[in-house]
Amino acid sequence: ANRAVTASKIPEWARKNSTAFICCSQGLKIGDVYNGGVTFVAFLPAQFGEDVHARLLRSSADTFEKALADVTRPYTLSELFDRFRAWLAASRG
């Protein structure tokens, strides 16, 4: 029950707290690592397939930023952030 309730509340939280997500001059910054992190982690498989987290973990890149860039090609970080914002806007229930 917690998973179902939380999953439905996270997009609402993210829309109300959009300033928690900052991009792109110094990379992607998520101000609230718990709620914001959950939101971004939910976005990734919705856009890049259910195996995206496994691909991130298997990446040989030396930083998370490089691994993220590898698994979300051909999108630049700015384009990825735009897709994230569009996904969040579309998730309104």
PDB file of C-alpha atoms in Angstrom:
ATOM      1  CA  ALA A   1       0.000   0.000   0.000  1.00  0.00           C
ATOM      2  CA  ASN A   2       2.828   2.418   0.804  1.00  0.00           C
ATOM      3  CA  ARG A   3       4.389   1.871  -2.606  1.00  0.00           C
ATOM      4  CA  ALA A   4       1.102   2.627  -4.381  1.00  0.00           C
ATOM      5  CA  VAL A   5       0.361   5.718  -2.298  1.00  0.00           C
ATOM      6  CA  THR A   6       3.914   7.052  -2.535  1.00  0.00           C
ATOM      7  CA  ALA A   7       4.107   6.454  -6.279  1.00  0.00           C
ATOM      8  CA  SER A   8       0.969   8.498  -6.849  1.00  0.00           C
ATOM      9  CA  LYS A   9       2.126  11.345  -4.588  1.00  0.00           C
ATOM     10  CA  ILE A  10       5.675  11.804  -5.902  1.00  0.00           C
ATOM     11  CA  PRO A  11       4.749  13.556  -9.197  1.00  0.00           C
ATOM     12  CA  GLU A  12       2.463  15.894  -7.250  1.00  0.00           C
ATOM     13  CA  TRP A  13       5.296  16.680  -4.830  1.00  0.00           C
ATOM     14  CA  ALA A  14       7.724  17.267  -7.713  1.00  0.00           C
ATOM     15  CA  ARG A  15       5.387  19.679  -9.507  1.00  0.00           C
ATOM     16  CA  LYS A  16       4.898  21.669  -6.298  1.00  0.00           C
ATOM     17  CA  ASN A  17       8.647  21.688  -5.619  1.00  0.00           C
ATOM     18  CA  SER A  18      10.033  22.266  -9.098  1.00  0.00           C
ATOM     19  CA  THR A  19      12.862  24.375  -7.675  1.00  0.00           C
ATOM     20  CA  ALA A  20      14.336  21.148  -6.263  1.00  0.00           C
ATOM     21  CA  PHE A  21      15.490  20.321  -9.804  1.00  0.00           C
ATOM     22  CA  ILE A  22      18.196  22.490 -11.326  1.00  0.00           C
ATOM     23  CA  CYS A  23      19.957  22.034 -14.620  1.00  0.00           C
ATOM     24  CA  CYS A  24      22.303  22.485 -16.549  1.00  0.00           C
ATOM     25  CA  SER A  25      25.315  24.816 -16.151  1.00  0.00           C
ATOM     26  CA  GLN A  26      26.766  22.682 -13.343  1.00  0.00           C
ATOM     27  CA  GLY A  27      25.100  19.395 -14.175  1.00  0.00           C
ATOM     28  CA  LEU A  28      21.826  18.056 -12.888  1.00  0.00           C
ATOM     29  CA  LYS A  29      21.170  19.027  -9.278  1.00  0.00           C
ATOM     30  CA  ILE A  30      18.340  17.583  -7.217  1.00  0.00           C
ATOM     31  CA  GLY A  31      17.783  19.629  -4.076  1.00  0.00           C
ATOM     32  CA  ASP A  32      15.746  17.032  -2.185  1.00  0.00           C
ATOM     33  CA  VAL A  33      17.643  13.802  -2.683  1.00  0.00           C
ATOM     34  CA  TYR A  34      14.835  11.642  -1.325  1.00  0.00           C
ATOM     35  CA  ASN A  35      11.669  12.883  -3.030  1.00  0.00           C
ATOM     36  CA  GLY A  36      13.474  14.418  -5.983  1.00  0.00           C
ATOM     37  CA  GLY A  37      15.660  11.368  -6.397  1.00  0.00           C
ATOM     38  CA  VAL A  38      12.661   9.040  -6.385  1.00  0.00           C
ATOM     39  CA  THR A  39      11.010  11.225  -9.007  1.00  0.00           C
ATOM     40  CA  PHE A  40      14.035  11.155 -11.310  1.00  0.00           C
ATOM     41  CA  VAL A  41      14.520   7.406 -10.784  1.00  0.00           C
ATOM     42  CA  ALA A  42      10.873   6.863 -11.820  1.00  0.00           C
ATOM     43  CA  PHE A  43      11.348   9.023 -14.924  1.00  0.00           C
ATOM     44  CA  LEU A  44      14.301   7.049 -16.256  1.00  0.00           C
ATOM     45  CA  PRO A  45      12.546   3.707 -16.981  1.00  0.00           C
ATOM     46  CA  ALA A  46       9.447   5.532 -18.221  1.00  0.00           C
ATOM     47  CA  GLN A  47      11.596   7.118 -20.906  1.00  0.00           C
ATOM     48  CA  PHE A  48      14.494   4.714 -21.443  1.00  0.00           C
ATOM     49  CA  GLY A  49      13.171   1.244 -20.610  1.00  0.00           C
ATOM     50  CA  GLU A  50      12.912  -0.919 -17.535  1.00  0.00           C
ATOM     51  CA  ASP A  51      16.567  -1.959 -17.768  1.00  0.00           C
ATOM     52  CA  VAL A  52      17.934   1.593 -17.543  1.00  0.00           C
ATOM     53  CA  HIS A  53      18.930   1.234 -13.885  1.00  0.00           C
ATOM     54  CA  ALA A  54      20.815  -1.987 -14.621  1.00  0.00           C
ATOM     55  CA  ARG A  55      22.577  -0.293 -17.540  1.00  0.00           C
ATOM     56  CA  LEU A  56      23.610   2.556 -15.209  1.00  0.00           C
ATOM     57  CA  LEU A  57      24.972   0.088 -12.670  1.00  0.00           C
ATOM     58  CA  ARG A  58      26.869  -1.897 -15.319  1.00  0.00           C
ATOM     59  CA  SER A  59      28.383   1.203 -16.904  1.00  0.00           C
ATOM     60  CA  SER A  60      32.151   1.394 -16.988  1.00  0.00           C
ATOM     61  CA  ALA A  61      32.002   5.202 -16.868  1.00  0.00           C
ATOM     62  CA  ASP A  62      34.013   6.718 -14.044  1.00  0.00           C
ATOM     63  CA  THR A  63      31.204   9.070 -12.899  1.00  0.00           C
ATOM     64  CA  PHE A  64      27.431   8.853 -12.597  1.00  0.00           C
ATOM     65  CA  GLU A  65      27.102  11.844 -14.923  1.00  0.00           C
ATOM     66  CA  LYS A  66      29.008  10.026 -17.674  1.00  0.00           C
ATOM     67  CA  ALA A  67      27.016   6.838 -17.137  1.00  0.00           C
ATOM     68  CA  LEU A  68      23.772   8.809 -17.316  1.00  0.00           C
ATOM     69  CA  ALA A  69      24.903  10.460 -20.540  1.00  0.00           C
ATOM     70  CA  ASP A  70      25.739   7.028 -21.994  1.00  0.00           C
ATOM     71  CA  VAL A  71      22.345   5.464 -21.223  1.00  0.00           C
ATOM     72  CA  THR A  72      20.297   8.492 -22.287  1.00  0.00           C
ATOM     73  CA  ARG A  73      21.975   9.145 -25.642  1.00  0.00           C
ATOM     74  CA  PRO A  74      21.380  10.953 -27.937  1.00  0.00           C
ATOM     75  CA  TYR A  75      19.992  13.537 -25.537  1.00  0.00           C
ATOM     76  CA  THR A  76      22.178  16.229 -24.059  1.00  0.00           C
ATOM     77  CA  LEU A  77      21.717  16.961 -20.366  1.00  0.00           C
ATOM     78  CA  SER A  78      19.617  19.996 -21.254  1.00  0.00           C
ATOM     79  CA  GLU A  79      17.410  17.910 -23.561  1.00  0.00           C
ATOM     80  CA  LEU A  80      17.132  15.205 -20.908  1.00  0.00           C
ATOM     81  CA  PHE A  81      16.009  17.808 -18.381  1.00  0.00           C
ATOM     82  CA  ASP A  82      13.426  19.107 -20.879  1.00  0.00           C
ATOM     83  CA  ARG A  83      12.119  15.537 -21.297  1.00  0.00           C
ATOM     84  CA  PHE A  84      11.969  15.161 -17.524  1.00  0.00           C
ATOM     85  CA  ARG A  85       9.932  18.363 -17.196  1.00  0.00           C
ATOM     86  CA  ALA A  86       7.569  17.269 -19.989  1.00  0.00           C
ATOM     87  CA  TRP A  87       7.146  13.832 -18.365  1.00  0.00           C
ATOM     88  CA  LEU A  88       6.383  15.461 -15.052  1.00  0.00           C
ATOM     89  CA  ALA A  89       3.823  17.810 -16.605  1.00  0.00           C
ATOM     90  CA  ALA A  90       2.156  14.893 -18.419  1.00  0.00           C
ATOM     91  CA  SER A  91       1.904  12.869 -15.206  1.00  0.00           C
ATOM     92  CA  ARG A  92      -0.797  15.114 -13.781  1.00  0.00           C
ATOM     93  CA  GLY A  93      -3.620  12.984 -12.560  1.00  0.00           C
TER      94      GLY A  93
END
